[in-house]
Amino acid sequence: MKYIDELNSEQKKAVLHRDGPLLIVAGAGAGKTKTVTHRILHLIREGVAPENILAITFTNKAAKEMSERVSKLLDSDPDISRSVVGFENKPFVSTFHALGVHILKENSALLGIPRHFAIFDKSDSLRAIKEAMQTLNIDTKAFEPSRMQNIISREKGNAVTYMSYKERLRNEYIPKVIASVWEKYEEILKSEKALDFDDLLLKSAMLLKNNPDILEKYQNKWKYIHIDEYQDTNKVQYATAKLLAKKFRNICVVGDSDQSIYGWRGADIKNILDFEKDYPDAKVILLEENYRSTQNILEAANRIIQKNKLRTPKKLFTKNVAGEKIGLCGAYDEVDEARFVAKKSRQLIEDSGVSPRSIAVLYRANFQGRALEEAFMAESISYQVLGTKFFERKEIKDIVSYLRAAMDPTILSDIKRVINIPARGLGKVTLVKLFSGKKDELPVAAQKKIDGFYLILKRIAEKAAVEKLSETIKFILAESGIETALRQGGAEDQERLENVREMVTFATKYDVLPIDEGMEKFLSDVALASDQDELMKNHDAVKLMTVHASKGLEFDYVFVTGLEEDLFPHKRMGVEKVSDEDSEEERRLFYVAITRAKKKLYISYAGVRTIFGSRQVTMPSQFVYDIEEDIIEKEEQFEGGGKIIYLD
């Protein structure tokens, strides 16, 4: 079989294993997506119905790639009939959050939520938290809203509901404050017919746990389950996977304990390390052959990660060439370091013909990006900062809110957002009276403006019922007055206008679906968009991002900057001693950074760095010393830089 011959010996074992639990420990660049997609193909060839296969990953980018590769494999296989794999009976490939949306929408009536519920992103949730705190007269300086938001999010990720949190409360002041804010926050979500991102996971898991009939329906639907990046699962995701797999136990998890870097947001490395305890009969397969990087890059990665204790032992190897040595730059300060990165990038682009999109610059903390951006601007090099989500831009959220409000005018969060966009002269007092049911007390002129707004929503709804989605969005732009307002604005408004036009282009891919289905999928996809979706535009520009944001990506040339003690590895302010657990996660994070590189890796540090307005002398990171000198070469600075600092 040709598709089996394409695999190495360990990949073949994973693909040919059919029934029972399977753990695939896949090192960085070891072809895990290829292994999983070929496994899905093999299951279908063996007679498993495509609709009985579930594959879950963490990012939209990864889910999109996996779905496309599965479709391509199935379409090109001569032994699989078109009647076997059609539009209605494909494997279900999605993210955990998209799976939650799917389950919640199918059972919305039971849960008492509208099928087209709103999904609050982080900024929406923070607004609601602030509103809850203001209602309760809680000082936002004494209790930081974002901190409150993080605590509630972390609890939900640990499978804790508001009621269970309240029940375990002791007579302590701060937890009581959190509980009161959480309660009011839940009331706001309910009143605005919304769920937050954590609810998508928690409520779907609770639904499965508390309703045996519904659980059995999904168990019978998805008899073969695949979970990618299993090391990144939190308690709720772990519980969902375990519930769905309980009946048939055909669960295949793929991951790497060495790439577990999200402990700070609830991911539990024990989920992958204890898989064999959960499933004693599990088959375990190690994928150690790397297809991405040169041997020198892998040598550095292996030497870095072998110091960790919480891991499944393995050693990456490759048949690729040894490649170039790792470039090391010891800069005078962060400006000098950024200048080196930008000028070296220019050298790669102009002298070696490297495409800008093949270069990535990684850093541990977001504040490091400022100096780097200035350096790239000074060199006139096109760059793209990964982090600003397209679908979190104000103008894009406005269009989506118009669409959702037209579908359901009772969703107050969307009405509040756009009733004055563009400006209609409706003041705060007017809106307070409107939303408290006292519209008839308003002046006639104000009532006419409000009626005009709701008439716009009615016309949008009528349009959406009969037109393709892209045409509906064009109609919203014109009918709402947004397009006219942006045309009359300055340069920033022109950029916003370009973004909303891009939204129309994006929407065309949903035009092939039935109108209702296209609308529903569009709204779900927009709500679940991630940082990495920005890369789908594929700008020919150098990518600047945090190491966390780089997870799952790969580039020919990678710069890892800021390798200084207390920065990378990072030390939280106010913490005297870093725990062993945090220390190992920082080492895993550096391992992830290194293994993004395919051809050449550069690492750098600054001897002096300005932090919070204060210039501080720094020490090179322990990670620099962990890489043997035989695979390192010192990079020469460019003219005009500060004093060069070399390691002895």
CSV table of C-alpha atoms in Angstrom, one decimal, residues 208-557:
chain,number,residue,atom,x,y,z
A,208,LEU,CA,-21.9,15.1,28.7
A,209,LYS,CA,-21.2,14.2,32.4
A,210,ASN,CA,-24.8,14.9,33.6
A,211,ASN,CA,-26.7,13.4,30.7
A,212,PRO,CA,-26.0,9.7,30.0
A,213,ASP,CA,-28.2,9.6,26.9
A,214,ILE,CA,-26.5,12.6,25.3
A,215,LEU,CA,-23.1,11.2,26.1
A,216,GLU,CA,-24.0,7.8,24.6
A,217,LYS,CA,-25.2,9.5,21.4
A,218,TYR,CA,-21.8,11.2,20.9
A,219,GLN,CA,-19.9,8.0,22.0
A,220,ASN,CA,-21.7,6.1,19.3
A,221,LYS,CA,-21.1,8.9,16.8
A,222,TRP,CA,-17.4,9.1,17.4
A,223,LYS,CA,-16.0,5.6,18.0
A,224,TYR,CA,-12.5,6.5,17.1
A,225,ILE,CA,-11.1,9.6,18.8
A,226,HIS,CA,-7.8,11.4,18.1
A,227,ILE,CA,-6.5,14.2,20.4
A,228,ASP,CA,-3.5,16.2,19.2
A,229,GLU,CA,-1.2,18.2,21.5
A,230,TYR,CA,-2.5,16.1,24.5
A,231,GLN,CA,0.2,17.7,26.7
A,232,ASP,CA,-1.7,21.0,26.5
A,233,THR,CA,-5.1,19.7,27.7
A,234,ASN,CA,-6.5,21.1,30.9
A,235,LYS,CA,-8.8,19.3,33.3
A,236,VAL,CA,-12.0,20.1,31.4
A,237,GLN,CA,-10.5,18.9,28.0
A,238,TYR,CA,-9.1,15.8,29.7
A,239,ALA,CA,-12.5,15.0,31.2
A,240,THR,CA,-14.3,15.5,27.8
A,241,ALA,CA,-11.8,13.2,26.0
A,242,LYS,CA,-12.2,10.6,28.7
A,243,LEU,CA,-16.0,10.7,28.7
A,244,LEU,CA,-16.2,10.4,24.9
A,245,ALA,CA,-13.7,7.5,24.8
A,246,LYS,CA,-15.2,5.6,27.8
A,247,LYS,CA,-17.5,3.2,25.8
A,248,PHE,CA,-15.2,2.0,23.0
A,249,ARG,CA,-11.8,3.1,24.4
A,250,ASN,CA,-10.5,3.8,20.9
A,251,ILE,CA,-8.6,6.9,21.9
A,252,CYS,CA,-5.4,7.9,20.2
A,253,VAL,CA,-3.5,10.8,21.8
A,254,VAL,CA,-0.6,12.6,20.3
A,255,GLY,CA,1.8,14.9,22.1
A,256,ASP,CA,5.1,15.6,23.6
A,257,SER,CA,5.8,16.3,27.3
A,258,ASP,CA,8.8,18.3,26.2
A,259,GLN,CA,6.5,20.8,24.5
A,260,SER,CA,4.1,21.4,27.4
A,261,ILE,CA,4.3,25.2,27.7
A,262,TYR,CA,0.9,26.3,28.9
A,263,GLY,CA,0.9,25.4,32.6
A,264,TRP,CA,0.2,29.0,33.4
A,265,ARG,CA,-3.2,28.8,31.8
A,266,GLY,CA,-4.2,25.4,33.2
A,267,ALA,CA,-2.6,22.8,30.9
A,268,ASP,CA,-1.6,19.7,33.0
A,269,ILE,CA,1.5,17.9,31.8
A,270,LYS,CA,0.4,14.9,34.0
A,271,ASN,CA,-2.4,14.2,31.5
A,272,ILE,CA,0.1,12.9,28.9
A,273,LEU,CA,2.6,11.5,31.5
A,274,ASP,CA,-0.2,9.5,33.2
A,275,PHE,CA,-1.9,8.2,30.0
A,276,GLU,CA,-0.7,4.7,30.7
A,277,LYS,CA,-2.2,4.8,34.2
A,278,ASP,CA,-5.5,5.8,32.7
A,279,TYR,CA,-5.3,3.1,30.1
A,280,PRO,CA,-3.0,0.3,31.3
A,281,ASP,CA,-3.4,-1.6,28.0
A,282,ALA,CA,-2.3,1.4,25.9
A,283,LYS,CA,0.2,0.9,23.1
A,284,VAL,CA,3.0,3.5,23.2
A,285,ILE,CA,5.0,4.7,20.2
A,286,LEU,CA,7.9,7.1,20.1
A,287,LEU,CA,8.3,9.3,17.0
A,288,GLU,CA,11.9,10.6,17.3
A,289,GLU,CA,13.0,11.1,13.7
A,290,ASN,CA,12.8,14.8,12.9
A,291,TYR,CA,12.1,15.9,9.3
A,292,ARG,CA,12.3,19.7,10.0
A,293,SER,CA,15.7,20.8,11.4
A,294,THR,CA,19.4,20.3,10.8
A,295,GLN,CA,21.4,18.0,13.1
A,296,ASN,CA,23.1,20.9,14.8
A,297,ILE,CA,19.8,22.4,15.8
A,298,LEU,CA,18.5,19.1,17.1
A,299,GLU,CA,21.8,18.6,19.0
A,300,ALA,CA,21.2,21.9,20.8
A,301,ALA,CA,17.5,21.0,21.5
A,302,ASN,CA,18.5,17.5,22.9
A,303,ARG,CA,21.1,19.0,25.2
A,304,ILE,CA,18.7,21.6,26.5
A,305,ILE,CA,15.8,19.3,27.3
A,306,GLN,CA,17.7,16.4,28.8
A,307,LYS,CA,18.0,18.3,32.0
A,308,ASN,CA,14.3,18.1,32.7
A,309,LYS,CA,12.9,15.3,34.9
A,310,LEU,CA,9.2,15.5,34.1
A,311,ARG,CA,9.3,14.0,30.6
A,312,THR,CA,9.1,10.9,28.5
A,313,PRO,CA,12.8,10.1,27.6
A,314,LYS,CA,13.6,10.4,23.9
A,315,LYS,CA,16.2,11.9,21.6
A,316,LEU,CA,15.5,13.6,18.3
A,317,PHE,CA,17.6,12.6,15.3
A,318,THR,CA,17.5,13.4,11.6
A,319,LYS,CA,18.8,12.2,8.3
A,320,ASN,CA,19.2,15.9,7.3
A,321,VAL,CA,22.6,17.5,7.0
A,322,ALA,CA,24.5,18.8,10.0
A,323,GLY,CA,23.9,22.3,8.8
A,324,GLU,CA,25.2,25.6,10.0
A,325,LYS,CA,26.3,26.2,13.5
A,326,ILE,CA,24.1,28.2,15.9
A,327,GLY,CA,24.8,31.9,15.7
A,328,LEU,CA,25.4,33.7,19.0
A,329,CYS,CA,25.2,37.4,19.4
A,330,GLY,CA,26.2,39.1,22.7
A,331,ALA,CA,24.9,42.6,22.3
A,332,TYR,CA,25.5,45.7,24.4
A,333,ASP,CA,21.8,46.5,25.0
A,334,GLU,CA,18.4,45.7,23.6
A,335,VAL,CA,18.7,48.4,20.9
A,336,ASP,CA,22.0,46.9,19.8
A,337,GLU,CA,20.5,43.4,19.9
A,338,ALA,CA,17.5,44.5,17.8
A,339,ARG,CA,19.8,46.2,15.3
A,340,PHE,CA,21.8,43.0,14.9
A,341,VAL,CA,18.6,41.0,14.2
A,342,ALA,CA,17.2,43.5,11.7
A,343,LYS,CA,20.6,43.9,9.8
A,344,LYS,CA,21.2,40.2,9.8
A,345,SER,CA,17.7,39.7,8.4
A,346,ARG,CA,18.4,42.3,5.7
A,347,GLN,CA,21.6,40.4,4.9
A,348,LEU,CA,19.7,37.1,4.5
A,349,ILE,CA,17.1,38.7,2.3
A,350,GLU,CA,19.3,40.8,0.1
A,351,ASP,CA,22.5,38.7,-0.1
A,352,SER,CA,21.1,35.1,0.2
A,353,GLY,CA,17.7,35.6,-1.5
A,354,VAL,CA,15.8,34.5,1.6
A,355,SER,CA,12.1,35.3,1.6
A,356,PRO,CA,11.1,37.6,4.5
A,357,ARG,CA,8.3,35.2,5.4
A,358,SER,CA,10.9,32.5,6.1
A,359,ILE,CA,12.4,34.5,9.0
A,360,ALA,CA,10.9,34.6,12.5
A,361,VAL,CA,12.1,36.6,15.5
A,362,LEU,CA,11.0,35.1,18.9
A,363,TYR,CA,11.0,36.7,22.3
A,364,ARG,CA,9.9,35.7,25.8
A,365,ALA,CA,7.9,38.8,26.7
A,366,ASN,CA,5.8,41.1,24.6
A,367,PHE,CA,7.6,44.3,25.7
A,368,GLN,CA,10.7,43.1,23.8
A,369,GLY,CA,8.9,43.6,20.5
A,370,ARG,CA,9.1,47.4,20.7
A,371,ALA,CA,12.9,47.7,20.1
A,372,LEU,CA,12.7,45.0,17.4
A,373,GLU,CA,9.9,46.8,15.6
A,374,GLU,CA,11.9,50.1,15.7
A,375,ALA,CA,15.0,48.3,14.3
A,376,PHE,CA,13.0,46.7,11.4
A,377,MET,CA,11.4,50.1,10.6
A,378,ALA,CA,14.8,51.7,10.5
A,379,GLU,CA,16.0,49.1,8.1
A,380,SER,CA,12.8,49.4,6.0
A,381,ILE,CA,12.1,45.6,6.3
A,382,SER,CA,8.5,44.5,6.0
A,383,TYR,CA,7.5,42.8,9.3
A,384,GLN,CA,4.3,41.4,10.8
A,385,VAL,CA,3.7,41.2,14.6
A,386,LEU,CA,1.7,38.1,15.4
A,387,GLY,CA,-0.7,38.9,18.2
A,388,THR,CA,-3.4,41.2,17.0
A,389,LYS,CA,-6.3,39.1,15.9
A,390,PHE,CA,-8.0,40.2,12.7
A,391,PHE,CA,-11.4,39.4,14.2
A,392,GLU,CA,-10.7,41.4,17.4
A,393,ARG,CA,-10.3,44.6,15.5
A,394,LYS,CA,-13.0,47.1,16.4
A,395,GLU,CA,-14.4,47.5,12.9
A,396,ILE,CA,-14.6,43.7,12.3
A,397,LYS,CA,-16.4,43.2,15.7
A,398,ASP,CA,-18.9,45.9,14.7
A,399,ILE,CA,-19.8,44.1,11.5
A,400,VAL,CA,-20.2,40.8,13.3
A,401,SER,CA,-22.4,42.4,16.0
A,402,TYR,CA,-24.6,44.0,13.3
A,403,LEU,CA,-25.1,40.5,11.8
A,404,ARG,CA,-25.7,38.8,15.2
A,405,ALA,CA,-28.1,41.5,16.4
A,406,ALA,CA,-30.1,41.2,13.1
A,407,MET,CA,-30.4,37.5,13.7
A,408,ASP,CA,-31.5,38.0,17.3
A,409,PRO,CA,-32.3,41.6,18.4
A,410,THR,CA,-32.6,40.4,22.0
A,411,ILE,CA,-28.8,39.9,22.3
A,412,LEU,CA,-28.1,43.1,24.3
A,413,SER,CA,-24.3,42.9,24.0
A,414,ASP,CA,-24.4,43.3,20.3
A,415,ILE,CA,-27.2,46.0,20.4
A,416,LYS,CA,-25.1,48.0,22.9
A,417,ARG,CA,-22.1,47.7,20.7
A,418,VAL,CA,-23.5,49.0,17.5
A,419,ILE,CA,-26.6,51.1,18.2
A,420,ASN,CA,-24.4,54.2,18.1
A,421,ILE,CA,-22.1,53.0,15.2
A,422,PRO,CA,-21.9,55.2,13.2
A,423,ALA,CA,-22.9,57.9,15.7
A,424,ARG,CA,-26.6,58.5,15.9
A,425,GLY,CA,-26.7,61.0,18.7
A,426,LEU,CA,-28.0,58.6,21.3
A,427,GLY,CA,-26.5,59.6,24.7
A,428,LYS,CA,-25.7,57.4,27.7
A,429,VAL,CA,-28.9,58.5,29.5
A,430,THR,CA,-31.0,57.6,26.4
A,431,LEU,CA,-29.4,54.1,26.2
A,432,VAL,CA,-29.8,53.4,29.9
A,433,LYS,CA,-33.6,54.2,29.6
A,434,LEU,CA,-33.8,52.1,26.4
A,435,PHE,CA,-32.2,49.0,28.0
A,436,SER,CA,-34.2,49.3,31.2
A,437,GLY,CA,-37.4,49.1,29.2
A,438,LYS,CA,-38.3,52.9,29.4
A,439,LYS,CA,-38.2,53.8,25.7
A,440,ASP,CA,-41.6,55.4,25.9
A,441,GLU,CA,-40.2,58.0,28.3
A,442,LEU,CA,-37.7,59.2,25.8
A,443,PRO,CA,-38.2,62.3,23.5
A,444,VAL,CA,-39.9,61.5,20.2
A,445,ALA,CA,-36.7,62.4,18.3
A,446,ALA,CA,-34.7,59.8,20.2
A,447,GLN,CA,-37.4,57.2,19.7
A,448,LYS,CA,-37.3,57.8,16.0
A,449,LYS,CA,-33.5,57.3,15.9
A,450,ILE,CA,-33.9,54.0,17.9
A,451,ASP,CA,-36.7,52.8,15.6
A,452,GLY,CA,-34.5,53.6,12.6
A,453,PHE,CA,-31.7,51.5,14.0
A,454,TYR,CA,-34.0,48.5,14.6
A,455,LEU,CA,-35.4,49.0,11.1
A,456,ILE,CA,-31.8,48.6,9.8
A,457,LEU,CA,-31.5,45.3,11.7
A,458,LYS,CA,-34.8,44.1,10.2
A,459,ARG,CA,-33.6,44.9,6.7
A,460,ILE,CA,-30.3,43.1,7.4
A,461,ALA,CA,-32.2,40.0,8.6
A,462,GLU,CA,-34.4,40.0,5.5
A,463,LYS,CA,-31.3,40.2,3.3
A,464,ALA,CA,-29.5,37.5,5.2
A,465,ALA,CA,-32.5,35.1,4.8
A,466,VAL,CA,-32.2,35.1,1.0
A,467,GLU,CA,-28.7,36.3,0.0
A,468,LYS,CA,-25.2,34.8,0.2
A,469,LEU,CA,-23.2,35.7,3.3
A,470,SER,CA,-20.7,37.9,1.5
A,471,GLU,CA,-23.6,39.9,-0.1
A,472,THR,CA,-25.2,40.3,3.3
A,473,ILE,CA,-22.0,41.8,4.8
A,474,LYS,CA,-21.7,44.2,1.8
A,475,PHE,CA,-25.3,45.2,2.6
A,476,ILE,CA,-24.4,45.8,6.3
A,477,LEU,CA,-21.5,48.1,5.3
A,478,ALA,CA,-23.8,50.2,3.2
A,479,GLU,CA,-27.0,50.1,5.2
A,480,SER,CA,-25.5,50.7,8.6
A,481,GLY,CA,-23.6,53.8,7.3
A,482,ILE,CA,-20.2,52.3,8.4
A,483,GLU,CA,-18.8,52.4,4.9
A,484,THR,CA,-19.7,56.0,4.3
A,485,ALA,CA,-18.3,57.0,7.7
A,486,LEU,CA,-15.0,55.3,7.1
A,487,ARG,CA,-14.7,56.8,3.6
A,488,GLN,CA,-14.9,60.2,5.1
A,489,GLY,CA,-12.3,59.5,7.8
A,490,GLY,CA,-8.5,59.8,7.9
A,491,ALA,CA,-5.7,57.3,7.2
A,492,GLU,CA,-6.7,55.0,10.1
A,493,ASP,CA,-10.3,54.9,8.9
A,494,GLN,CA,-9.0,54.0,5.4
A,495,GLU,CA,-7.2,51.0,6.9
A,496,ARG,CA,-10.3,50.0,8.8
A,497,LEU,CA,-12.2,50.2,5.5
A,498,GLU,CA,-9.7,47.9,3.9
A,499,ASN,CA,-10.2,45.5,6.8
A,500,VAL,CA,-14.0,45.4,6.5
A,501,ARG,CA,-13.6,44.8,2.8
A,502,GLU,CA,-11.3,41.9,3.6
A,503,MET,CA,-14.1,40.6,5.7
A,504,VAL,CA,-16.3,40.4,2.6
A,505,THR,CA,-13.6,38.4,0.8
A,506,PHE,CA,-13.2,36.1,3.8
A,507,ALA,CA,-17.0,35.5,3.9
A,508,THR,CA,-17.1,34.3,0.3
A,509,LYS,CA,-15.8,30.9,1.3
A,510,TYR,CA,-19.1,30.4,3.2
A,511,ASP,CA,-21.2,31.2,0.2
A,512,VAL,CA,-21.1,27.6,-1.1
A,513,LEU,CA,-23.0,26.4,2.0
A,514,PRO,CA,-26.8,26.6,2.5
A,515,ILE,CA,-27.6,30.1,3.7
A,516,ASP,CA,-28.4,29.2,7.4
A,517,GLU,CA,-25.5,26.8,7.7
A,518,GLY,CA,-23.1,29.2,6.2
A,519,MET,CA,-24.2,32.0,8.6
A,520,GLU,CA,-23.9,29.7,11.6
A,521,LYS,CA,-20.4,28.4,10.6
A,522,PHE,CA,-19.2,31.9,9.9
A,523,LEU,CA,-20.3,33.2,13.3
A,524,SER,CA,-18.7,30.3,15.1
A,525,ASP,CA,-15.4,30.5,13.1
A,526,VAL,CA,-15.1,34.3,13.7
A,527,ALA,CA,-15.7,33.9,17.4
A,528,LEU,CA,-13.1,31.1,17.7
A,529,ALA,CA,-10.4,32.8,15.6
A,530,SER,CA,-6.9,32.7,17.1
A,531,ASP,CA,-3.6,34.7,16.9
A,532,GLN,CA,-2.1,32.3,14.4
A,533,ASP,CA,-5.0,32.9,11.9
A,534,GLU,CA,-3.3,36.1,11.1
A,535,LEU,CA,-0.6,34.0,9.3
A,536,MET,CA,-3.1,32.6,6.9
A,537,LYS,CA,-2.8,35.9,5.0
A,538,ASN,CA,0.8,34.8,4.4
A,539,HIS,CA,2.2,38.3,4.1
A,540,ASP,CA,5.8,38.2,2.7
A,541,ALA,CA,7.2,39.8,5.9
A,542,VAL,CA,9.5,38.8,8.8
A,543,LYS,CA,7.3,37.4,11.6
A,544,LEU,CA,7.8,38.9,15.1
A,545,MET,CA,6.1,37.0,18.0
A,546,THR,CA,6.4,35.5,21.5
A,547,VAL,CA,7.7,32.0,21.8
A,548,HIS,CA,4.3,30.9,23.1
A,549,ALA,CA,2.7,32.2,19.8
A,550,SER,CA,5.2,30.3,17.7
A,551,LYS,CA,4.1,26.9,18.9
A,552,GLY,CA,3.2,24.7,16.0
A,553,LEU,CA,5.0,26.9,13.4
A,554,GLU,CA,8.3,26.5,11.6
A,555,PHE,CA,10.6,28.8,9.7
A,556,ASP,CA,13.9,28.5,7.8
A,557,TYR,CA,15.6,31.1,9.9
